[in-house]
Amino acid sequence: MLYAVIPAGGSGTRLWPLSRAGHPKFLHPLTGTSASLLQATVNRLAPLTTPEHILVVTGAAHAAAVARQLAGVPEENILVEPSPRDSCAAIALAAAVIAQRDPEAVMGSFAADHLIRDADAWVETVRAAVRGAERGLLMTVGITPTRAETGYGYLETGEPTGDGPLRPVTEFKEKPAAPVAEAYLRSGRHLWNASMFVWRVDVFLAELARQQPALHAGVSAIAAAWGTPEQDDILGTVWPTLPKISVDYAVMEGAATAGRVATVPGDFGWNDVGDFHTLGDVLPADPAGNVVLGTDAKPGVLLHDCADLVVVPQSGRLVAALGVRDLIVVDTPDAVLVCPRDRAQDVKVLVDALKERGEEGLV
Amino acid sequence: MLYAVIPAGGSGTRLWPLSRAGHPKFLHPLTGTSASLLQATVNRLAPLTTPEHILVVTGAAHAAAVARQLAGVPEENILVEPSPRDSCAAIALAAAVIAQRDPEAVMGSFAADHLIRDADAWVETVRAAVRGAERGLLMTVGITPTRAETGYGYLETGEPTGDGPLRPVTEFKEKPAAPVAEAYLRSGRHLWNASMFVWRVDVFLAELARQQPALHAGVSAIAAAWGTPEQDDILGTVWPTLPKISVDYAVMEGAATAGRVATVPGDFGWNDVGDFHTLGDVLPADPAGNVVLGTDAKPGVLLHDCADLVVVPQSGRLVAALGVRDLIVVDTPDAVLVCPRDRAQDVKVLVDALKERGEEGLV
């Protein structure tokens, strides 16, 4: 039985004013249904595992909201970080806790805030990755690129080894400049790194011990105390000492160089819900191309002679638009945002400006 | 001493969602200061008259708000219409009430919801009109046109009579089609009809009696009972029987044909505050051309890389905009509007759509 780990962190500043530090994007129903991104992530796992095998790693500020949204996940599977230490500490803690239960378990790590259009295709891809993990490989799921995206990291792959869809990952590539991204797109050998990982926990922890011995020792100590009266003491003492580093940089890049990483290319309508524009591309639109998030809300929207909008009415007020196109309009109880879709990436500038103005309550 | 009458009616549907049936535009601070349009209208009268000589005619729904905004105007000068009967009944009632106090008084009628940039020039124009009125003419103030506007009525004038700025008005012209408006603009003989009137009340009431005898009889009966115990009874009985007609159509057109109307051309930055676009043209803008109505409100606005916006933050929430230009953004406690400035005239379409949806509470 697969263990699924869901790191639920990050605030999503490009989704401001909907996403806030206190209520980050994974808690919001950005899925075209009433399910939050986090709930949709759990729902997608149904064919692969049971709620008892799902672990969520989240911040102290969001533990209660996560627990309420995921009523089926046992309390002891909600791992609460005392402070953010980036993805390696979060994923390694989960791996070490799972290893306490089942030392040779296969675990997958799946972000809490991504959208996937074709859940069946995703399940098949993960199953192929599990088969690679069972053979001792550190598996990733690579997304077949559909454009020369400069906002993602890439996986550079070698020749397929002949057994199924697996390909070796020769190198992790940072976010590229535009000409490099164009070259990646043409190469046919580069995949988007969606930060989905599948591995045996013993294999991952051994690689962690090799490359990040301090981090390995720390999470091992915490995991050993997990569920005992010492848990909080050990967590409070050890956690703040762990290196703040991403799992890609801390483990996967070195493991790829050592030939221990492979990938399964996936093509299932993946979207990282990074901003309102890309969100609008993936959710169902009306005949004029307008996407309204939360169509059930009253009084909702009144769109007259509008096209290709992304409208987020989340304040209970009417959002009326007349004669505009390609705009984002987000309405929340204390802030409203208007911005062209092609400037969606820059929304974080507003968040920075608010911090400078001392308006932390709006961030 | 000039009597000033301010008909305060009309809801201003092109200023939705700010202007509502229950809180029409004249009550809103659309002046670039904290004064409402109504208050600014009264303030503008200071060089011409005293508060004791100012009368406001308004609907029952707005009497309390008018009384509070105009603390200096005596209660008995706030004339409350039991129901809307268009401008002739409102202005004629005021004229008849004034005639009870002073049968040969000169009165001016000035809309409650217009903006005037150069108040001194306006005062001089009205003074010239008063001199015409004292000679027995029904005076209007005509606005020197600055564009071929199709949204206003026009005054067609004859040759100046030689004595000062006065010109005879030969005909009232309805809102023209575009080519006609172009011809008017070129003619030099056509002025915008701003519905500002100045006359001796006895002259006006005589002309009313000639052209609209029923209306004259009705308002005379009401005025005779004004301030007596019978006031409410007579008003309640007679008012609903009065013809619903504008003063232009009921009296001024016929009077012009009879050679009894003259005008003083005025050039004082007049704006009828018909919609948010024209409002933006008349109010002070920041260096990027953005006009923010209610700049003192907190948290106000956050505009990044924006130009030529009209932003109305009136809900206490932050209005953030990024990378947009020539847009109107209006934020109120129960509705937000986004619309290009060149579609400002069409905002009433949204009001109609809301009525169709049965959302009267938002209208």
mmCIF file of N, CA and C in Angstrom, chain B residues 83-175:
data_model
loop_
_atom_site.group_PDB
_atom_site.id
_atom_site.type_symbol
_atom_site.label_atom_id
_atom_site.label_comp_id
_atom_site.label_asym_id
_atom_site.label_seq_id
_atom_site.Cartn_x
_atom_site.Cartn_y
_atom_site.Cartn_z
ATOM 1 N N SER B 83 -44.490 62.163 -4.331
ATOM 2 C CA SER B 83 -44.120 61.195 -5.372
ATOM 3 C C SER B 83 -43.448 61.986 -6.486
ATOM 4 N N PRO B 84 -42.631 61.340 -7.318
ATOM 5 C CA PRO B 84 -41.943 62.095 -8.373
ATOM 6 C C PRO B 84 -42.920 62.503 -9.476
ATOM 7 N N ARG B 85 -42.968 63.801 -9.799
ATOM 8 C CA ARG B 85 -43.838 64.285 -10.885
ATOM 9 C C ARG B 85 -43.018 65.051 -11.918
ATOM 10 N N ASP B 86 -41.762 64.763 -12.068
ATOM 11 C CA ASP B 86 -40.852 65.414 -13.034
ATOM 12 C C ASP B 86 -40.587 66.871 -12.618
ATOM 13 N N SER B 87 -39.776 67.574 -13.427
ATOM 14 C CA SER B 87 -39.210 68.842 -12.950
ATOM 15 C C SER B 87 -40.204 69.992 -12.924
ATOM 16 N N CYS B 88 -41.228 69.987 -13.783
ATOM 17 C CA CYS B 88 -42.122 71.149 -13.805
ATOM 18 C C CYS B 88 -42.887 71.286 -12.498
ATOM 19 N N ALA B 89 -43.431 70.175 -11.993
ATOM 20 C CA ALA B 89 -44.172 70.241 -10.735
ATOM 21 C C ALA B 89 -43.261 70.681 -9.595
ATOM 22 N N ALA B 90 -42.057 70.134 -9.555
ATOM 23 C CA ALA B 90 -41.128 70.457 -8.465
ATOM 24 C C ALA B 90 -40.770 71.938 -8.477
ATOM 25 N N ILE B 91 -40.394 72.452 -9.662
ATOM 26 C CA ILE B 91 -39.957 73.842 -9.756
ATOM 27 C C ILE B 91 -41.137 74.793 -9.579
ATOM 28 N N ALA B 92 -42.291 74.412 -10.104
ATOM 29 C CA ALA B 92 -43.479 75.272 -9.988
ATOM 30 C C ALA B 92 -43.948 75.353 -8.536
ATOM 31 N N LEU B 93 -43.863 74.221 -7.815
ATOM 32 C CA LEU B 93 -44.228 74.267 -6.405
ATOM 33 C C LEU B 93 -43.328 75.250 -5.662
ATOM 34 N N ALA B 94 -42.028 75.153 -5.911
ATOM 35 C CA ALA B 94 -41.096 76.061 -5.241
ATOM 36 C C ALA B 94 -41.403 77.509 -5.609
ATOM 37 N N ALA B 95 -41.683 77.772 -6.892
ATOM 38 C CA ALA B 95 -41.986 79.143 -7.326
ATOM 39 C C ALA B 95 -43.235 79.669 -6.619
ATOM 40 N N ALA B 96 -44.232 78.813 -6.494
ATOM 41 C CA ALA B 96 -45.482 79.242 -5.861
ATOM 42 C C ALA B 96 -45.289 79.491 -4.368
ATOM 43 N N VAL B 97 -44.465 78.649 -3.729
ATOM 44 C CA VAL B 97 -44.185 78.856 -2.300
ATOM 45 C C VAL B 97 -43.410 80.158 -2.106
ATOM 46 N N ILE B 98 -42.434 80.410 -2.976
ATOM 47 C CA ILE B 98 -41.669 81.664 -2.885
ATOM 48 C C ILE B 98 -42.594 82.863 -3.115
ATOM 49 N N ALA B 99 -43.506 82.745 -4.085
ATOM 50 C CA ALA B 99 -44.415 83.857 -4.400
ATOM 51 C C ALA B 99 -45.303 84.207 -3.208
ATOM 52 N N GLN B 100 -45.608 83.210 -2.358
ATOM 53 C CA GLN B 100 -46.357 83.496 -1.134
ATOM 54 C C GLN B 100 -45.556 84.422 -0.219
ATOM 55 N N ARG B 101 -44.229 84.254 -0.211
ATOM 56 C CA ARG B 101 -43.382 85.065 0.660
ATOM 57 C C ARG B 101 -43.091 86.419 0.026
ATOM 58 N N ASP B 102 -42.853 86.407 -1.297
ATOM 59 C CA ASP B 102 -42.408 87.620 -1.987
ATOM 60 C C ASP B 102 -42.842 87.502 -3.446
ATOM 61 N N PRO B 103 -43.978 88.114 -3.804
ATOM 62 C CA PRO B 103 -44.586 87.866 -5.121
ATOM 63 C C PRO B 103 -43.709 88.258 -6.306
ATOM 64 N N GLU B 104 -42.774 89.195 -6.142
ATOM 65 C CA GLU B 104 -41.940 89.591 -7.282
ATOM 66 C C GLU B 104 -40.502 89.118 -7.130
ATOM 67 N N ALA B 105 -40.283 88.120 -6.287
ATOM 68 C CA ALA B 105 -38.927 87.607 -6.059
ATOM 69 C C ALA B 105 -38.338 87.059 -7.355
ATOM 70 N N VAL B 106 -37.022 87.179 -7.473
ATOM 71 C CA VAL B 106 -36.299 86.478 -8.538
ATOM 72 C C VAL B 106 -35.797 85.163 -7.957
ATOM 73 N N MET B 107 -36.067 84.077 -8.668
ATOM 74 C CA MET B 107 -35.537 82.775 -8.239
ATOM 75 C C MET B 107 -34.687 82.174 -9.343
ATOM 76 N N GLY B 108 -33.697 81.401 -8.905
ATOM 77 C CA GLY B 108 -32.916 80.586 -9.837
ATOM 78 C C GLY B 108 -33.127 79.128 -9.481
ATOM 79 N N SER B 109 -33.136 78.268 -10.489
ATOM 80 C CA SER B 109 -33.243 76.828 -10.245
ATOM 81 C C SER B 109 -31.959 76.168 -10.728
ATOM 82 N N PHE B 110 -31.304 75.440 -9.820
ATOM 83 C CA PHE B 110 -29.984 74.866 -10.116
ATOM 84 C C PHE B 110 -29.970 73.404 -9.698
ATOM 85 N N ALA B 111 -29.610 72.531 -10.625
ATOM 86 C CA ALA B 111 -29.621 71.092 -10.330
ATOM 87 C C ALA B 111 -28.697 70.770 -9.159
ATOM 88 N N ALA B 112 -29.071 69.738 -8.409
ATOM 89 C CA ALA B 112 -28.316 69.341 -7.210
ATOM 90 C C ALA B 112 -27.095 68.519 -7.548
ATOM 91 N N ASP B 113 -26.971 68.079 -8.801
ATOM 92 C CA ASP B 113 -25.955 67.063 -9.084
ATOM 93 C C ASP B 113 -25.056 67.432 -10.260
ATOM 94 N N HIS B 114 -24.737 68.715 -10.365
ATOM 95 C CA HIS B 114 -23.779 69.146 -11.381
ATOM 96 C C HIS B 114 -22.510 69.643 -10.702
ATOM 97 N N LEU B 115 -21.401 69.512 -11.426
ATOM 98 C CA LEU B 115 -20.121 70.037 -10.934
ATOM 99 C C LEU B 115 -19.765 71.287 -11.716
ATOM 100 N N ILE B 116 -19.203 72.268 -11.024
ATOM 101 C CA ILE B 116 -18.776 73.499 -11.684
ATOM 102 C C ILE B 116 -17.375 73.827 -11.192
ATOM 103 N N ARG B 117 -16.429 73.885 -12.141
ATOM 104 C CA ARG B 117 -15.033 74.036 -11.764
ATOM 105 C C ARG B 117 -14.747 75.471 -11.323
ATOM 106 N N ASP B 118 -15.262 76.440 -12.068
ATOM 107 C CA ASP B 118 -14.951 77.845 -11.796
ATOM 108 C C ASP B 118 -16.185 78.519 -11.191
ATOM 109 N N ALA B 119 -16.267 78.443 -9.856
ATOM 110 C CA ALA B 119 -17.476 78.930 -9.179
ATOM 111 C C ALA B 119 -17.633 80.441 -9.364
ATOM 112 N N ASP B 120 -16.532 81.187 -9.395
ATOM 113 C CA ASP B 120 -16.628 82.641 -9.557
ATOM 114 C C ASP B 120 -17.250 83.001 -10.907
ATOM 115 N N ALA B 121 -16.791 82.331 -11.963
ATOM 116 C CA ALA B 121 -17.347 82.609 -13.283
ATOM 117 C C ALA B 121 -18.831 82.252 -13.322
ATOM 118 N N TRP B 122 -19.186 81.178 -12.629
ATOM 119 C CA TRP B 122 -20.593 80.782 -12.575
ATOM 120 C C TRP B 122 -21.433 81.863 -11.887
ATOM 121 N N VAL B 123 -20.922 82.394 -10.777
ATOM 122 C CA VAL B 123 -21.652 83.435 -10.046
ATOM 123 C C VAL B 123 -21.873 84.655 -10.949
ATOM 124 N N GLU B 124 -20.842 85.044 -11.697
ATOM 125 C CA GLU B 124 -20.988 86.195 -12.597
ATOM 126 C C GLU B 124 -22.047 85.923 -13.657
ATOM 127 N N THR B 125 -22.066 84.690 -14.169
ATOM 128 C CA THR B 125 -23.068 84.332 -15.181
ATOM 129 C C THR B 125 -24.477 84.413 -14.603
ATOM 130 N N VAL B 126 -24.640 83.895 -13.394
ATOM 131 C CA VAL B 126 -25.967 83.932 -12.763
ATOM 132 C C VAL B 126 -26.382 85.385 -12.511
ATOM 133 N N ARG B 127 -25.434 86.220 -12.102
ATOM 134 C CA ARG B 127 -25.767 87.636 -11.856
ATOM 135 C C ARG B 127 -26.277 88.306 -13.130
ATOM 136 N N ALA B 128 -25.630 87.956 -14.254
ATOM 137 C CA ALA B 128 -26.101 88.510 -15.527
ATOM 138 C C ALA B 128 -27.504 88.000 -15.843
ATOM 139 N N ALA B 129 -27.753 86.726 -15.507
ATOM 140 C CA ALA B 129 -29.088 86.164 -15.747
ATOM 141 C C ALA B 129 -30.124 86.848 -14.861
ATOM 142 N N VAL B 130 -29.727 87.162 -13.623
ATOM 143 C CA VAL B 130 -30.663 87.843 -12.709
ATOM 144 C C VAL B 130 -31.081 89.192 -13.298
ATOM 145 N N ARG B 131 -30.122 89.900 -13.914
ATOM 146 C CA ARG B 131 -30.460 91.199 -14.511
ATOM 147 C C ARG B 131 -31.483 91.033 -15.629
ATOM 148 N N GLY B 132 -31.336 89.949 -16.413
ATOM 149 C CA GLY B 132 -32.338 89.663 -17.449
ATOM 150 C C GLY B 132 -33.695 89.328 -16.842
ATOM 151 N N ALA B 133 -33.657 88.543 -15.758
ATOM 152 C CA ALA B 133 -34.906 88.141 -15.100
ATOM 153 C C ALA B 133 -35.640 89.355 -14.548
ATOM 154 N N GLU B 134 -34.877 90.290 -13.989
ATOM 155 C CA GLU B 134 -35.511 91.491 -13.418
ATOM 156 C C GLU B 134 -36.266 92.274 -14.490
ATOM 157 N N ARG B 135 -35.814 92.139 -15.751
ATOM 158 C CA ARG B 135 -36.496 92.818 -16.851
ATOM 159 C C ARG B 135 -37.674 92.004 -17.388
ATOM 160 N N GLY B 136 -37.987 90.858 -16.739
ATOM 161 C CA GLY B 136 -39.176 90.104 -17.130
ATOM 162 C C GLY B 136 -38.927 88.954 -18.075
ATOM 163 N N LEU B 137 -37.655 88.639 -18.302
ATOM 164 C CA LEU B 137 -37.355 87.506 -19.177
ATOM 165 C C LEU B 137 -37.262 86.208 -18.375
ATOM 166 N N LEU B 138 -37.624 85.092 -19.049
ATOM 167 C CA LEU B 138 -37.334 83.766 -18.486
ATOM 168 C C LEU B 138 -35.924 83.409 -18.926
ATOM 169 N N MET B 139 -34.988 83.423 -17.975
ATOM 170 C CA MET B 139 -33.575 83.264 -18.337
ATOM 171 C C MET B 139 -33.134 81.812 -18.163
ATOM 172 N N THR B 140 -32.259 81.407 -19.052
ATOM 173 C CA THR B 140 -31.543 80.141 -18.854
ATOM 174 C C THR B 140 -30.064 80.462 -18.833
ATOM 175 N N VAL B 141 -29.296 79.511 -18.331
ATOM 176 C CA VAL B 141 -27.842 79.602 -18.473
ATOM 177 C C VAL B 141 -27.446 78.568 -19.512
ATOM 178 N N GLY B 142 -26.851 79.020 -20.593
ATOM 179 C CA GLY B 142 -26.423 78.108 -21.652
ATOM 180 C C GLY B 142 -24.930 77.865 -21.551
ATOM 181 N N ILE B 143 -24.539 76.634 -21.780
ATOM 182 C CA ILE B 143 -23.122 76.289 -21.661
ATOM 183 C C ILE B 143 -22.490 76.316 -23.050
ATOM 184 N N THR B 144 -21.396 77.027 -23.200
ATOM 185 C CA THR B 144 -20.668 77.037 -24.465
ATOM 186 C C THR B 144 -20.163 75.626 -24.745
ATOM 187 N N PRO B 145 -20.597 75.009 -25.852
ATOM 188 C CA PRO B 145 -20.236 73.603 -26.086
ATOM 189 C C PRO B 145 -18.740 73.454 -26.360
ATOM 190 N N THR B 146 -18.145 72.389 -25.861
ATOM 191 C CA THR B 146 -16.723 72.113 -26.108
ATOM 192 C C THR B 146 -16.549 70.880 -26.974
ATOM 193 N N ARG B 147 -17.654 70.201 -27.315
ATOM 194 C CA ARG B 147 -17.591 69.016 -28.178
ATOM 195 C C ARG B 147 -18.997 68.791 -28.742
ATOM 196 N N ALA B 148 -19.083 67.947 -29.760
ATOM 197 C CA ALA B 148 -20.380 67.669 -30.395
ATOM 198 C C ALA B 148 -21.121 66.614 -29.593
ATOM 199 N N GLU B 149 -21.545 66.996 -28.407
ATOM 200 C CA GLU B 149 -22.185 66.075 -27.469
ATOM 201 C C GLU B 149 -23.600 65.719 -27.935
ATOM 202 N N THR B 150 -23.886 64.417 -27.963
ATOM 203 C CA THR B 150 -25.229 63.969 -28.348
ATOM 204 C C THR B 150 -26.101 63.658 -27.137
ATOM 205 N N GLY B 151 -25.528 63.782 -25.953
ATOM 206 C CA GLY B 151 -26.268 63.427 -24.741
ATOM 207 C C GLY B 151 -27.001 64.591 -24.090
ATOM 208 N N TYR B 152 -26.854 65.786 -24.617
ATOM 209 C CA TYR B 152 -27.512 66.961 -24.029
ATOM 210 C C TYR B 152 -28.509 67.574 -25.005
ATOM 211 N N GLY B 153 -29.478 68.328 -24.424
ATOM 212 C CA GLY B 153 -30.291 69.205 -25.241
ATOM 213 C C GLY B 153 -29.537 70.505 -25.511
ATOM 214 N N TYR B 154 -29.979 71.248 -26.552
ATOM 215 C CA TYR B 154 -29.306 72.495 -26.937
ATOM 216 C C TYR B 154 -30.298 73.663 -26.930
ATOM 217 N N LEU B 155 -29.751 74.852 -26.753
ATOM 218 C CA LEU B 155 -30.506 76.089 -26.926
ATOM 219 C C LEU B 155 -30.049 76.734 -28.220
ATOM 220 N N GLU B 156 -31.010 77.040 -29.107
ATOM 221 C CA GLU B 156 -30.656 77.780 -30.321
ATOM 222 C C GLU B 156 -30.887 79.261 -30.038
ATOM 223 N N THR B 157 -29.844 80.071 -30.267
ATOM 224 C CA THR B 157 -29.950 81.486 -29.887
ATOM 225 C C THR B 157 -29.989 82.383 -31.116
ATOM 226 N N GLY B 158 -30.576 83.565 -30.932
ATOM 227 C CA GLY B 158 -30.589 84.585 -31.982
ATOM 228 C C GLY B 158 -29.452 85.573 -31.776
ATOM 229 N N GLU B 159 -29.499 86.670 -32.529
ATOM 230 C CA GLU B 159 -28.455 87.698 -32.408
ATOM 231 C C GLU B 159 -28.512 88.336 -31.027
ATOM 232 N N PRO B 160 -27.330 88.612 -30.418
ATOM 233 C CA PRO B 160 -27.322 89.329 -29.139
ATOM 234 C C PRO B 160 -28.076 90.654 -29.292
ATOM 235 N N THR B 161 -28.787 91.021 -28.258
ATOM 236 C CA THR B 161 -29.609 92.231 -28.342
ATOM 237 C C THR B 161 -28.799 93.481 -28.064
ATOM 238 N N GLY B 162 -27.517 93.297 -27.797
ATOM 239 C CA GLY B 162 -26.668 94.474 -27.635
ATOM 240 C C GLY B 162 -26.427 94.836 -26.194
ATOM 241 N N ASP B 163 -27.354 94.492 -25.312
ATOM 242 C CA ASP B 163 -27.150 94.874 -23.917
ATOM 243 C C ASP B 163 -26.519 93.714 -23.134
ATOM 244 N N GLY B 164 -25.207 93.703 -23.047
ATOM 245 C CA GLY B 164 -24.489 92.694 -22.261
ATOM 246 C C GLY B 164 -24.466 91.348 -22.947
ATOM 247 N N PRO B 165 -24.287 90.322 -22.158
ATOM 248 C CA PRO B 165 -24.096 88.979 -22.741
ATOM 249 C C PRO B 165 -25.399 88.298 -23.144
ATOM 250 N N LEU B 166 -26.545 88.916 -22.880
ATOM 251 C CA LEU B 166 -27.814 88.229 -23.143
ATOM 252 C C LEU B 166 -28.034 87.953 -24.624
ATOM 253 N N ARG B 167 -28.612 86.769 -24.874
ATOM 254 C CA ARG B 167 -29.036 86.422 -26.229
ATOM 255 C C ARG B 167 -30.445 85.847 -26.144
ATOM 256 N N PRO B 168 -31.277 86.156 -27.088
ATOM 257 C CA PRO B 168 -32.591 85.515 -27.104
ATOM 258 C C PRO B 168 -32.467 84.026 -27.442
ATOM 259 N N VAL B 169 -33.319 83.216 -26.826
ATOM 260 C CA VAL B 169 -33.385 81.795 -27.176
ATOM 261 C C VAL B 169 -34.559 81.624 -28.130
ATOM 262 N N THR B 170 -34.256 81.178 -29.350
ATOM 263 C CA THR B 170 -35.312 81.032 -30.347
ATOM 264 C C THR B 170 -35.965 79.655 -30.289
ATOM 265 N N GLU B 171 -35.198 78.660 -29.860
ATOM 266 C CA GLU B 171 -35.776 77.309 -29.844
ATOM 267 C C GLU B 171 -34.990 76.398 -28.911
ATOM 268 N N PHE B 172 -35.718 75.503 -28.248
ATOM 269 C CA PHE B 172 -35.090 74.414 -27.491
ATOM 270 C C PHE B 172 -34.944 73.224 -28.423
ATOM 271 N N LYS B 173 -33.743 72.613 -28.447
ATOM 272 C CA LYS B 173 -33.497 71.470 -29.327
ATOM 273 C C LYS B 173 -33.280 70.216 -28.476
ATOM 274 N N GLU B 174 -33.961 69.130 -28.877
ATOM 275 C CA GLU B 174 -33.770 67.843 -28.191
ATOM 276 C C GLU B 174 -32.347 67.328 -28.414
ATOM 277 N N LYS B 175 -31.974 66.281 -27.676
ATOM 278 C CA LYS B 175 -30.667 65.643 -27.884
ATOM 279 C C LYS B 175 -30.496 65.308 -29.360
#
